[in-house]
PDB file of C-alpha atoms in Angstrom:
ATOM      1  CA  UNK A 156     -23.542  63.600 -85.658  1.00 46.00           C
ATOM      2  CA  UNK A 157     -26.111  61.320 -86.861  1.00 46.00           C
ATOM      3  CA  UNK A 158     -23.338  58.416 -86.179  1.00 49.00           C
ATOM      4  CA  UNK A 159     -22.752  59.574 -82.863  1.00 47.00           C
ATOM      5  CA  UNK A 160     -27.258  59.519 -81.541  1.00 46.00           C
ATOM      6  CA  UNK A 161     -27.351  55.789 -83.402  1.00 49.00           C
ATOM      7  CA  UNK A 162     -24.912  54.474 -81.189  1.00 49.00           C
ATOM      8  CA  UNK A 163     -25.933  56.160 -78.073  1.00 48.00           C
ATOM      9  CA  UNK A 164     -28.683  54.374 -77.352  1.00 50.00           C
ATOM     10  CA  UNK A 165     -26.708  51.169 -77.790  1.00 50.00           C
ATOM     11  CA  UNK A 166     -24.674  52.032 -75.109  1.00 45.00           C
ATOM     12  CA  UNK A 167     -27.501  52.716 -73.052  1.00 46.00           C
ATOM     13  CA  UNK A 168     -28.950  49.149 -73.804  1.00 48.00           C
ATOM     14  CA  UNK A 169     -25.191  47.725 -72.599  1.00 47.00           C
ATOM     15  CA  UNK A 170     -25.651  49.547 -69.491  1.00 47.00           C
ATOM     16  CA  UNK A 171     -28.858  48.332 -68.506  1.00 48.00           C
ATOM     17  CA  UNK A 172     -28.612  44.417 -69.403  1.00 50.00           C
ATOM     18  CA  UNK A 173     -26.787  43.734 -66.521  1.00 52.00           C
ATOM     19  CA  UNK A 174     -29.775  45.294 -64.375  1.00 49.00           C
ATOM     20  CA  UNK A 175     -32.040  43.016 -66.188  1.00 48.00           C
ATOM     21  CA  UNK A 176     -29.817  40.121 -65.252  1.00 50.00           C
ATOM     22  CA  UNK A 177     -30.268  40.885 -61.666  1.00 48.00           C
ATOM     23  CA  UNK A 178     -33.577  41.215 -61.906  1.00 48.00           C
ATOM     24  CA  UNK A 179     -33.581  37.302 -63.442  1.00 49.00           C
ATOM     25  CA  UNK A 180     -31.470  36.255 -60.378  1.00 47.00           C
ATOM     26  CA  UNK A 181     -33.514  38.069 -58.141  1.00 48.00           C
ATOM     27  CA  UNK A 182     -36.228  35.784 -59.365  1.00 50.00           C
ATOM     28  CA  UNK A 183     -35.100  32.808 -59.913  1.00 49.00           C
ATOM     29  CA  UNK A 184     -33.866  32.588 -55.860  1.00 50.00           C
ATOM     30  CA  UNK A 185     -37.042  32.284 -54.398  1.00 50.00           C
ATOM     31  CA  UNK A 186     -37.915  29.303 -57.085  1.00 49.00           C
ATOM     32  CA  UNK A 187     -34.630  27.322 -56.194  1.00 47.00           C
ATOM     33  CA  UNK A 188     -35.752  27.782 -52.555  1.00 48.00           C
ATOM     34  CA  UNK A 189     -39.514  27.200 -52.755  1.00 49.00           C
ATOM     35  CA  UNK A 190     -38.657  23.811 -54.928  1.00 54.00           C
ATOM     36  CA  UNK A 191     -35.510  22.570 -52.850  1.00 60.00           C
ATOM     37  CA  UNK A 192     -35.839  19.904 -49.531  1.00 67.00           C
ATOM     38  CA  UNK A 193     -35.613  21.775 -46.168  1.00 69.00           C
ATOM     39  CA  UNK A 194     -32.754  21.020 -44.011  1.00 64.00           C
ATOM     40  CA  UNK A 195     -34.165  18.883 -41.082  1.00 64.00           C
ATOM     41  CA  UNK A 196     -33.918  20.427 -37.639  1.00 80.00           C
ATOM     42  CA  UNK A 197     -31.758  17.564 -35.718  1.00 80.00           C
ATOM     43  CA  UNK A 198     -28.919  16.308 -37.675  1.00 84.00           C
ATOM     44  CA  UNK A 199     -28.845  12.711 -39.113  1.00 84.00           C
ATOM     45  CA  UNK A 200     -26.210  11.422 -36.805  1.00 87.00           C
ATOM     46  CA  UNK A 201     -28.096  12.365 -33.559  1.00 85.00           C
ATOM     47  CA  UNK A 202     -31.306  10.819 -34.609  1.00 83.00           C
ATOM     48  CA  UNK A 203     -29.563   7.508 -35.376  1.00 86.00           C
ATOM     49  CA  UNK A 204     -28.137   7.496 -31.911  1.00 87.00           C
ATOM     50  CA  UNK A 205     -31.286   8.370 -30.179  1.00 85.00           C
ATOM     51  CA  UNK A 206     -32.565   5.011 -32.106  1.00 84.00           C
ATOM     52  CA  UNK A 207     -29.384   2.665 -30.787  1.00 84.00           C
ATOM     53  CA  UNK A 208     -30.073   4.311 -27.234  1.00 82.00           C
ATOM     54  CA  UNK A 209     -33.772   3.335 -26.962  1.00 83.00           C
ATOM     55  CA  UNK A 210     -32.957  -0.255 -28.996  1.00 81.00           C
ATOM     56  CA  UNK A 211     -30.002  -0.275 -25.956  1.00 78.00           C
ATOM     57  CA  UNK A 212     -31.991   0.951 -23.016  1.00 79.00           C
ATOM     58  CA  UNK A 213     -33.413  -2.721 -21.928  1.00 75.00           C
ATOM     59  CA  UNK A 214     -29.994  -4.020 -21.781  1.00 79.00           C
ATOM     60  CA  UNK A 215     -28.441  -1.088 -19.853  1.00 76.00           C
ATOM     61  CA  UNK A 216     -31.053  -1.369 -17.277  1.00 79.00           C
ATOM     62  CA  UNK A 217     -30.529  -5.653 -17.300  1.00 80.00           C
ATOM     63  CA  UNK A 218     -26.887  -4.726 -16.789  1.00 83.00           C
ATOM     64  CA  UNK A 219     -27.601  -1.981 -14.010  1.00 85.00           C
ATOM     65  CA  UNK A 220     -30.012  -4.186 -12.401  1.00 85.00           C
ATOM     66  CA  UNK A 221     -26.867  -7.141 -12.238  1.00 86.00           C
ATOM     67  CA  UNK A 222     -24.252  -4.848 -10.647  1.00 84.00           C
ATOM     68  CA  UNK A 223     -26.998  -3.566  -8.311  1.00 84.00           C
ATOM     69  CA  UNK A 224     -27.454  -7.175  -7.314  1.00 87.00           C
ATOM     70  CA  UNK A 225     -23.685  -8.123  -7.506  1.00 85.00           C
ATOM     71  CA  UNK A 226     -23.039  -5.301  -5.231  1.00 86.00           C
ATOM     72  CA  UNK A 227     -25.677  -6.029  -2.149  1.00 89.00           C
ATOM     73  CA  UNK A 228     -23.518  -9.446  -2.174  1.00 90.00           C
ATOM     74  CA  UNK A 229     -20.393  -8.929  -2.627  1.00 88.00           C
ATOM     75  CA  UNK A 230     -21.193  -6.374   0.299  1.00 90.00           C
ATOM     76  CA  UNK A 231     -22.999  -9.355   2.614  1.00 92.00           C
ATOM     77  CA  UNK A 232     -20.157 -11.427   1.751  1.00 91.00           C
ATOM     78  CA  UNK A 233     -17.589  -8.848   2.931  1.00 91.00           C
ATOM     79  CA  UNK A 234     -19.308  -8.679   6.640  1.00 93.00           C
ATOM     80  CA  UNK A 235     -19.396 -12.012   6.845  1.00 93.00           C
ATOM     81  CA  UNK A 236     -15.632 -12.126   6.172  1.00 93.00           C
ATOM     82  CA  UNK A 237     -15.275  -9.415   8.820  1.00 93.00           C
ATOM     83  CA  UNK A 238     -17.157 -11.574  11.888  1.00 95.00           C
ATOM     84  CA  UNK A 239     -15.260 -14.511  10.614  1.00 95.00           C
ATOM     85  CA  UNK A 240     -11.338 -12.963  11.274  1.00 95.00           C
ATOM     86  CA  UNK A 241     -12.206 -11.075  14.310  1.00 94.00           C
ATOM     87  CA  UNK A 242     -13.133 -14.315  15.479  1.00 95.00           C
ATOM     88  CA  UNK A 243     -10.339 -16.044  14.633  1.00 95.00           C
ATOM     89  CA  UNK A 244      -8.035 -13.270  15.633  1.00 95.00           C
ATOM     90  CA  UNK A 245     -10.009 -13.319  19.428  1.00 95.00           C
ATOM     91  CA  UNK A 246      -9.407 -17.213  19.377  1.00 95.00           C
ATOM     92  CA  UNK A 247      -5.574 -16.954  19.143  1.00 93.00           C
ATOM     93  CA  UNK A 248      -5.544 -13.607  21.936  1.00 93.00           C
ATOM     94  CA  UNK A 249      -7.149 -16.154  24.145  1.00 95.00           C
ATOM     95  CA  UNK A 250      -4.937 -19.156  23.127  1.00 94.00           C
ATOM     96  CA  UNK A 251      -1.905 -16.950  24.249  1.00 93.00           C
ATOM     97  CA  UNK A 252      -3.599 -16.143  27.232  1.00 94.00           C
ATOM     98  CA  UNK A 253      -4.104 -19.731  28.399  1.00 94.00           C
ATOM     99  CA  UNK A 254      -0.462 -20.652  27.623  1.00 94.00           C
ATOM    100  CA  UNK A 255       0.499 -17.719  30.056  1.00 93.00           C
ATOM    101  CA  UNK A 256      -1.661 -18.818  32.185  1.00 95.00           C
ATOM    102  CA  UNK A 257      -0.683 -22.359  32.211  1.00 94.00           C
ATOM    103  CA  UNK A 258       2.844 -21.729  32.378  1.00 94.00           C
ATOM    104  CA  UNK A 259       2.285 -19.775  35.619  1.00 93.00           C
ATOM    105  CA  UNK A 260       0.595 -22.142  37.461  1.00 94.00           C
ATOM    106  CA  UNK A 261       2.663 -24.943  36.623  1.00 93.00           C
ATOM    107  CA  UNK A 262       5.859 -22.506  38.012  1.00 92.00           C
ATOM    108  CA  UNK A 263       6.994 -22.141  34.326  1.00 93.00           C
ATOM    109  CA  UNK A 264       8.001 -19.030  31.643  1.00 91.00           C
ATOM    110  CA  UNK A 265       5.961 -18.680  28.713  1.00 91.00           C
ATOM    111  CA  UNK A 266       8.043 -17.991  25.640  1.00 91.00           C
ATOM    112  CA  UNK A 267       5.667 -16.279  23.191  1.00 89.00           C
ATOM    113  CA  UNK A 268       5.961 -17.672  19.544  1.00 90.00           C
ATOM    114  CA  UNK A 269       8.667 -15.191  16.999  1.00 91.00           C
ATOM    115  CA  UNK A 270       7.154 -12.843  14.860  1.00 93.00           C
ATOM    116  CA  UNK A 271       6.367 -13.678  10.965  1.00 94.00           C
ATOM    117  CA  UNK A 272       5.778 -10.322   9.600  1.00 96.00           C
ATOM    118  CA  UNK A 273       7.651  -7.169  10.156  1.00 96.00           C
ATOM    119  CA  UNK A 274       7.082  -3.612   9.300  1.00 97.00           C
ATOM    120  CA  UNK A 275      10.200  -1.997   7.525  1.00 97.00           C
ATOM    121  CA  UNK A 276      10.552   1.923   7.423  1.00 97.00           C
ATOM    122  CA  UNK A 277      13.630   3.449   5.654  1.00 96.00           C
ATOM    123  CA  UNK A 278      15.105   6.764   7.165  1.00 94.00           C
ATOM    124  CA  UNK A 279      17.973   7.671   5.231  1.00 93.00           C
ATOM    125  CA  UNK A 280      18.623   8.872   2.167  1.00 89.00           C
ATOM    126  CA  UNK A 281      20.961   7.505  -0.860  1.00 86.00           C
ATOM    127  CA  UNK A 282      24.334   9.818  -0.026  1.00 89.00           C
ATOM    128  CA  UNK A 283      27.348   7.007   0.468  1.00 88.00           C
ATOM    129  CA  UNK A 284      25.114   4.004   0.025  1.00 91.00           C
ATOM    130  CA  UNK A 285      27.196   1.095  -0.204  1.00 93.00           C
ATOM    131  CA  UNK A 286      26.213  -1.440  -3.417  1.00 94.00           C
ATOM    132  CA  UNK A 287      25.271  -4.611  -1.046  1.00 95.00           C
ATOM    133  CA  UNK A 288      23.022  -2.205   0.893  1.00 95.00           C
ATOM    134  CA  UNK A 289      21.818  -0.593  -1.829  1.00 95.00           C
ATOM    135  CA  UNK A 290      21.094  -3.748  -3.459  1.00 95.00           C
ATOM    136  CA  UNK A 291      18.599  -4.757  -0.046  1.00 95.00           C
ATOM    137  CA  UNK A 292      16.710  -1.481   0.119  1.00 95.00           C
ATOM    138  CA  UNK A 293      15.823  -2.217  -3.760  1.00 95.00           C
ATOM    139  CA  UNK A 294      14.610  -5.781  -3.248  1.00 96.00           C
ATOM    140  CA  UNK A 295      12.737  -4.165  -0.242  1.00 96.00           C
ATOM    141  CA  UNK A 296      11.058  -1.894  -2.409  1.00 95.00           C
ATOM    142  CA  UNK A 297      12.443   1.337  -0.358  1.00 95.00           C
ATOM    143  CA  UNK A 298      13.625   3.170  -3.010  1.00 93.00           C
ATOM    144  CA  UNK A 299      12.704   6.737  -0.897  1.00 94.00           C
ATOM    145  CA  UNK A 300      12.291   7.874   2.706  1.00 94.00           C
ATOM    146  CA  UNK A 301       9.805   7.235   5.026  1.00 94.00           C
ATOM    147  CA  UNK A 302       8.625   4.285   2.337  1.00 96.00           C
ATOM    148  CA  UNK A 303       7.723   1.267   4.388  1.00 96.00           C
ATOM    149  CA  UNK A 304       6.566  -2.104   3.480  1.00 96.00           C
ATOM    150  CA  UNK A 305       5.508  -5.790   5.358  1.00 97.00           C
ATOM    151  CA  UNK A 306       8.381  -8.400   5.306  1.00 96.00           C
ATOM    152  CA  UNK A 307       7.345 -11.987   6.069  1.00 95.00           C
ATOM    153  CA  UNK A 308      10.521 -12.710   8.393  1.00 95.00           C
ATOM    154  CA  UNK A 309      12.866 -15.993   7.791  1.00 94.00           C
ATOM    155  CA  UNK A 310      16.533 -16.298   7.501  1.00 95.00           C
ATOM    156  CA  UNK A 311      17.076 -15.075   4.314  1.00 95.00           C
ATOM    157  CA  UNK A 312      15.666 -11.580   5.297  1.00 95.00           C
ATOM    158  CA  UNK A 313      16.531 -11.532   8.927  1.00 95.00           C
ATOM    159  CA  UNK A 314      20.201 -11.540   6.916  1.00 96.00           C
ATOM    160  CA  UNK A 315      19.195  -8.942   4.287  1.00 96.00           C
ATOM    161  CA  UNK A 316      17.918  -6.917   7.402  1.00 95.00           C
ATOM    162  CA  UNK A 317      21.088  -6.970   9.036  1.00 95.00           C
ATOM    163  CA  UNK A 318      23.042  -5.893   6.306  1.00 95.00           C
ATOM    164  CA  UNK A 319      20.799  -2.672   5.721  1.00 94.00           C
ATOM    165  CA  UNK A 320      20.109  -1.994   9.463  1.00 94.00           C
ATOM    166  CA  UNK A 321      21.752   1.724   9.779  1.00 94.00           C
ATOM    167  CA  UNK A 322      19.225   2.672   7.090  1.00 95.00           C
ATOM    168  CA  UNK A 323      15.972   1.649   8.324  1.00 95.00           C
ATOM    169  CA  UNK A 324      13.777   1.071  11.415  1.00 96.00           C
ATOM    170  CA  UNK A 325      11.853  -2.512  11.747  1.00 96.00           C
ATOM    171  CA  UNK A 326       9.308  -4.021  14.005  1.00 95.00           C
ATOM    172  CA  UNK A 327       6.487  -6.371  14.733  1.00 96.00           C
ATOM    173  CA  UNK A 328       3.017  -4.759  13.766  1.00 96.00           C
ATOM    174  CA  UNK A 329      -0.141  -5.185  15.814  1.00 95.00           C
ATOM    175  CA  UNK A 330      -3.497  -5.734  13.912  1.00 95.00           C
ATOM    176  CA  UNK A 331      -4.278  -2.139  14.283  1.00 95.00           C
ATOM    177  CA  UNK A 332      -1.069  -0.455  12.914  1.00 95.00           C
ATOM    178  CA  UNK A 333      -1.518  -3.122   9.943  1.00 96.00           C
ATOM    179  CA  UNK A 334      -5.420  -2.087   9.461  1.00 94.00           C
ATOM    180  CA  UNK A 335      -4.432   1.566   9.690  1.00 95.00           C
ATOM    181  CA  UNK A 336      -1.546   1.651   7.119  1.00 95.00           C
ATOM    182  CA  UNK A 337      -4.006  -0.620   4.478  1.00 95.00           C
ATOM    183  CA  UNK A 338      -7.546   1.811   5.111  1.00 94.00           C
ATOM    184  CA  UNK A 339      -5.854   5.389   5.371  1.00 94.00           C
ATOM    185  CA  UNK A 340      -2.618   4.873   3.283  1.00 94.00           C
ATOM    186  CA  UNK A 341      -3.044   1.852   1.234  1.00 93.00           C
ATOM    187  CA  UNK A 342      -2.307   2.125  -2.468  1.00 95.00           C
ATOM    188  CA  UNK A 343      -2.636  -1.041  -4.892  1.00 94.00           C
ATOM    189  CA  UNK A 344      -0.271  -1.531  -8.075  1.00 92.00           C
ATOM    190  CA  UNK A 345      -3.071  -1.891 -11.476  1.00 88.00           C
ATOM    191  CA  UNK A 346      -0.606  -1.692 -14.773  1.00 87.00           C
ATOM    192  CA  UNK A 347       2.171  -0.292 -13.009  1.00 87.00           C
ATOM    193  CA  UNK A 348       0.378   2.774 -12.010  1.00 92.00           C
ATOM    194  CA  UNK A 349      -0.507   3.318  -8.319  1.00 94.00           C
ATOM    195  CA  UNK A 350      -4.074   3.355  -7.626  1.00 93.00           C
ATOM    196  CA  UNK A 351      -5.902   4.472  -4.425  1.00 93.00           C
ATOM    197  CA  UNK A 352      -8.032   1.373  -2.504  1.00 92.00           C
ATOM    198  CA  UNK A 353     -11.622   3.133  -2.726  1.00 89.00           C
ATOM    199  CA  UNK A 354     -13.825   0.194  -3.528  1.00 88.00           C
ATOM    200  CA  UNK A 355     -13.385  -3.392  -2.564  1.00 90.00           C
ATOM    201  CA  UNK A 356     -13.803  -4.195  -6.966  1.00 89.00           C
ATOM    202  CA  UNK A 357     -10.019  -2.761  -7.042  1.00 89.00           C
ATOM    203  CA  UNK A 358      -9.277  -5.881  -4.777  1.00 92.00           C
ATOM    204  CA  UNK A 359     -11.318  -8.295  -6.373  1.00 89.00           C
ATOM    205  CA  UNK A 360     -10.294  -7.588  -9.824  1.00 88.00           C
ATOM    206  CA  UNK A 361      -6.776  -8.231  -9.286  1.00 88.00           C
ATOM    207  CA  UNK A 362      -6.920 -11.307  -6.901  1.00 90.00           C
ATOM    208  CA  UNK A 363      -9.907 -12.857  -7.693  1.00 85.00           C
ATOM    209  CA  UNK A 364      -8.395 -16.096  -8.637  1.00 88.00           C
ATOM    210  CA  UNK A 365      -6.425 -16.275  -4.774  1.00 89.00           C
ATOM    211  CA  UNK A 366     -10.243 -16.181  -3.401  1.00 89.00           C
ATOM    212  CA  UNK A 367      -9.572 -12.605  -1.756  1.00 91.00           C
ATOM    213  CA  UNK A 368     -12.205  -9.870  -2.564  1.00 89.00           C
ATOM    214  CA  UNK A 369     -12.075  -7.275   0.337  1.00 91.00           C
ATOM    215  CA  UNK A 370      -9.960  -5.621   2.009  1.00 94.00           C
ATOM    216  CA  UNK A 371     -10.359  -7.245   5.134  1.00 94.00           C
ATOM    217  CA  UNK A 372      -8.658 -10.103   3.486  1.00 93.00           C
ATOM    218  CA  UNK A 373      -5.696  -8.493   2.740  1.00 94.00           C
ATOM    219  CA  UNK A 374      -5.429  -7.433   6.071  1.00 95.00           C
ATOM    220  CA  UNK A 375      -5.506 -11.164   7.365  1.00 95.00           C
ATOM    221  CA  UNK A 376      -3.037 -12.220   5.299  1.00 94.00           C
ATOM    222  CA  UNK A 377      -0.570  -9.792   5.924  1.00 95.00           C
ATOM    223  CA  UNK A 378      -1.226 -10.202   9.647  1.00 95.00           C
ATOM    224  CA  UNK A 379      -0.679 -13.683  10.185  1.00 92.00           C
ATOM    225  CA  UNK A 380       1.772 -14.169   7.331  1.00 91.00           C
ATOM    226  CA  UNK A 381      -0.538 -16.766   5.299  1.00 86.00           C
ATOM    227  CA  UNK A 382      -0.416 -18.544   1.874  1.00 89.00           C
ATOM    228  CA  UNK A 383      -0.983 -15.608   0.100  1.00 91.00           C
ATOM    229  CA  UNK A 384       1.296 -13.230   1.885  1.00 94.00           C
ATOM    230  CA  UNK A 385       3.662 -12.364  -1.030  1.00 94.00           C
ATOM    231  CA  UNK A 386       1.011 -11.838  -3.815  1.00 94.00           C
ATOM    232  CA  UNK A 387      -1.092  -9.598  -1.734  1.00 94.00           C
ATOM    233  CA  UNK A 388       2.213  -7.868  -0.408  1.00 95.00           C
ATOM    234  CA  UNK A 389       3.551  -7.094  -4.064  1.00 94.00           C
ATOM    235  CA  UNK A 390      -0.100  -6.237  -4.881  1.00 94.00           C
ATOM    236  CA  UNK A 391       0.460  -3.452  -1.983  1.00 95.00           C
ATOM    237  CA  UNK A 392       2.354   0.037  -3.476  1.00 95.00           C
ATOM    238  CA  UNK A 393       5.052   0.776  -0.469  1.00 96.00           C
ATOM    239  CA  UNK A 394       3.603   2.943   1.754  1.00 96.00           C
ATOM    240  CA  UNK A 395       4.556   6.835   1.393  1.00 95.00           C
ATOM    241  CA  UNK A 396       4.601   7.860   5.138  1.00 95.00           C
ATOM    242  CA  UNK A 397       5.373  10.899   6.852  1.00 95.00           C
ATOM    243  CA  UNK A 398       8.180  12.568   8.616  1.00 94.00           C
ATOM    244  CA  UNK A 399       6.978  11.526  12.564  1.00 94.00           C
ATOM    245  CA  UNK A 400       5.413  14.283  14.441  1.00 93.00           C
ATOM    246  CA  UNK A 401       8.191  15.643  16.905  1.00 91.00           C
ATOM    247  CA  UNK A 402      10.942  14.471  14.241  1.00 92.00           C
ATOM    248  CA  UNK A 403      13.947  11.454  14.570  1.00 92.00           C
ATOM    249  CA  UNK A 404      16.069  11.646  17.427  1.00 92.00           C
ATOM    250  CA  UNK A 405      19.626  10.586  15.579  1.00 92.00           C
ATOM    251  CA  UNK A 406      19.687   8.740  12.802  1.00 92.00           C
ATOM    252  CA  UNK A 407      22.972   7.679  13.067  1.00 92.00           C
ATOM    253  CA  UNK A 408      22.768   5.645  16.752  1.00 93.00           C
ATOM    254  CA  UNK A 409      20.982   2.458  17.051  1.00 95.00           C
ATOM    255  CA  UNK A 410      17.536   2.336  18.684  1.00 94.00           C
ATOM    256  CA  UNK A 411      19.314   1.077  21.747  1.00 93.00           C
ATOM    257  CA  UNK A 412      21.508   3.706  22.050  1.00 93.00           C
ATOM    258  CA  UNK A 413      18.953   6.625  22.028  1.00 91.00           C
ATOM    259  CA  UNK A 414      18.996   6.486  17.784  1.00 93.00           C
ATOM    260  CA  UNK A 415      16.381   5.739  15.543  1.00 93.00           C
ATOM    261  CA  UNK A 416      17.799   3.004  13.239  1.00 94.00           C
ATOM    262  CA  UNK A 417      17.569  -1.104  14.090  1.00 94.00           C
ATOM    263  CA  UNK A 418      14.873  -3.365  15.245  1.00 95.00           C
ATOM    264  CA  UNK A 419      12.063  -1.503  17.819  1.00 94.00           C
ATOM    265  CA  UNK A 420      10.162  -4.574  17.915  1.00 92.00           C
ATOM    266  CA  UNK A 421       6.987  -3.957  19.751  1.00 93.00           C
ATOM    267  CA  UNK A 422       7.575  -0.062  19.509  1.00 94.00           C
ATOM    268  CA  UNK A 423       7.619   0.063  15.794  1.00 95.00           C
ATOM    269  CA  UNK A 424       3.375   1.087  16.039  1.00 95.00           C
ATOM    270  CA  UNK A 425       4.355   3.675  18.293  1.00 95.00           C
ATOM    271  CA  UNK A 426       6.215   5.260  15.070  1.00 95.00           C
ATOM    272  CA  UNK A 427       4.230   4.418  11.996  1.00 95.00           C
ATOM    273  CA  UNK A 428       1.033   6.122  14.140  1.00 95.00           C
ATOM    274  CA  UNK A 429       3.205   9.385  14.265  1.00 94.00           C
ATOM    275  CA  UNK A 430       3.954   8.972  10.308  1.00 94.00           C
ATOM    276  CA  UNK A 431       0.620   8.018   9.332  1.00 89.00           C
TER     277      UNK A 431
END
């Protein structure tokens, strides 16, 4: 018995070290705490790029300040551009006028000069497409329906025209039906993706070494067929048009014969204002 009350109280000391221990802990938290750095509110990474923005600020605002100044004229530039072509596209209305004019009086016809550019819509589909044909509509870029595009006219593709006539409708585009495809439905090709014309820049970027910076420019070129037809034609996306309001009348007759397919000449506007 006397065994059994000496180790009793050892037991009891077993039990309650591990209370002490806590007690220790307890303690020693608030020291660890009271002698350890505080974390800093902001992180590290944010203040060091609050430092590169304010050493960068001065040259953002130089840079701002540029483009700013770029952009006032480049957009001076662009109106003079404008007054320039509508003059020369008044001089040559009047030029035709005077050779009418002079041919009447002097009892004669006046033959006006042929077309250089024509507009080139495609109207049907792939079914039964013959290889040759197949072969034109790809170098015209109509690879779907209702895609048109501008074709500087010679005898090469007067030919290729020919040989995929039951397949699309062509004619001669006034000024108007060419400003009006290029402002409302004019895409540009930027790393073969298709990109929408919202800021003269898009222009600019691309053909900046042809002296062309606005869209105005484009325009002219693909009206009167000039030097840099072709490179400001490829630059063009073909243009996705719609189905014409009121529909085709039948595809499958010529335009002559009540149809929609051939050359419209003149009448060709008439069309791509319905599928704009």
């Amino acid at each position: 018995m006397a065994d059994k009350a000496k180790t009793a109280p050892k037991a009891k000391e077993a039990v309650k070290k591990p209370a002490s221990d806590k007690k220790t802990l307890k303690e020693k938290k608030p020291k660890a705490a009271a002698d350890g750095k505080k974390l800093p509110a902001v992180p590290e990474s944010k203040l060091k790029l609050a430092k590169r923005r304010v050493v960068r600020r001065p040259n953002v605002l130089l840079a701002r300040r540029k483009l700013h100044a770029v952009r006032l004229l480049r957009r001076k530039q662009n109106l003079l551009r404008a007054a320039s072509y509508t003059k020369k596209y008044l001089r040559l209305e009047r030029a035709v006028t005077e050779q009418r004019r002079t041919a009447k009086k002097a009892g004669n016809i006046y033959i006006p000069a042929e077309p250089k550019v024509a507009f080139v819509v495609r109207i049907r589909g792939i079914n039964k497409v013959a290889p040759k044909v197949r072969k034109v509509l790809q170098l015209f870029r109509l690879r779907q329906i209702n895609n048109g595009t501008f074709i500087k006219l010679n005898k090469a593709t007067k030919n290729m025209l020919r040989i995929a006539e039951p397949y699309i409708a062509y004619g001669y585009p006034t000024l108007k039906t060419v400003r009006h495809l290029i402002y409302k439905r004019g895409f540009v090709k930027h790393r073969h993706s298709r990109i929408p014309i919202t800021d003269n820049f898009v222009i600019e970027r691309k053909l900046r070494g042809l002296k062309l910076q606005c869209v105005e420019d484009m325009v002219y070129h693909i009206y009167t067929g000039g030097a840099c037809f072709r490179k400001v034609n490829n630059f063009l996306w073909p243009f996705k048009l719609n189905t014409p309001t009121g529909g085709w009348r039948k595809k499958n007759n010529h335009y002559v014969e009540g149809g929609d397919f051939g050359n419209r000449e003149d009448k060709i506007n008439e069309l791509v204002q319905r599928m704009i």
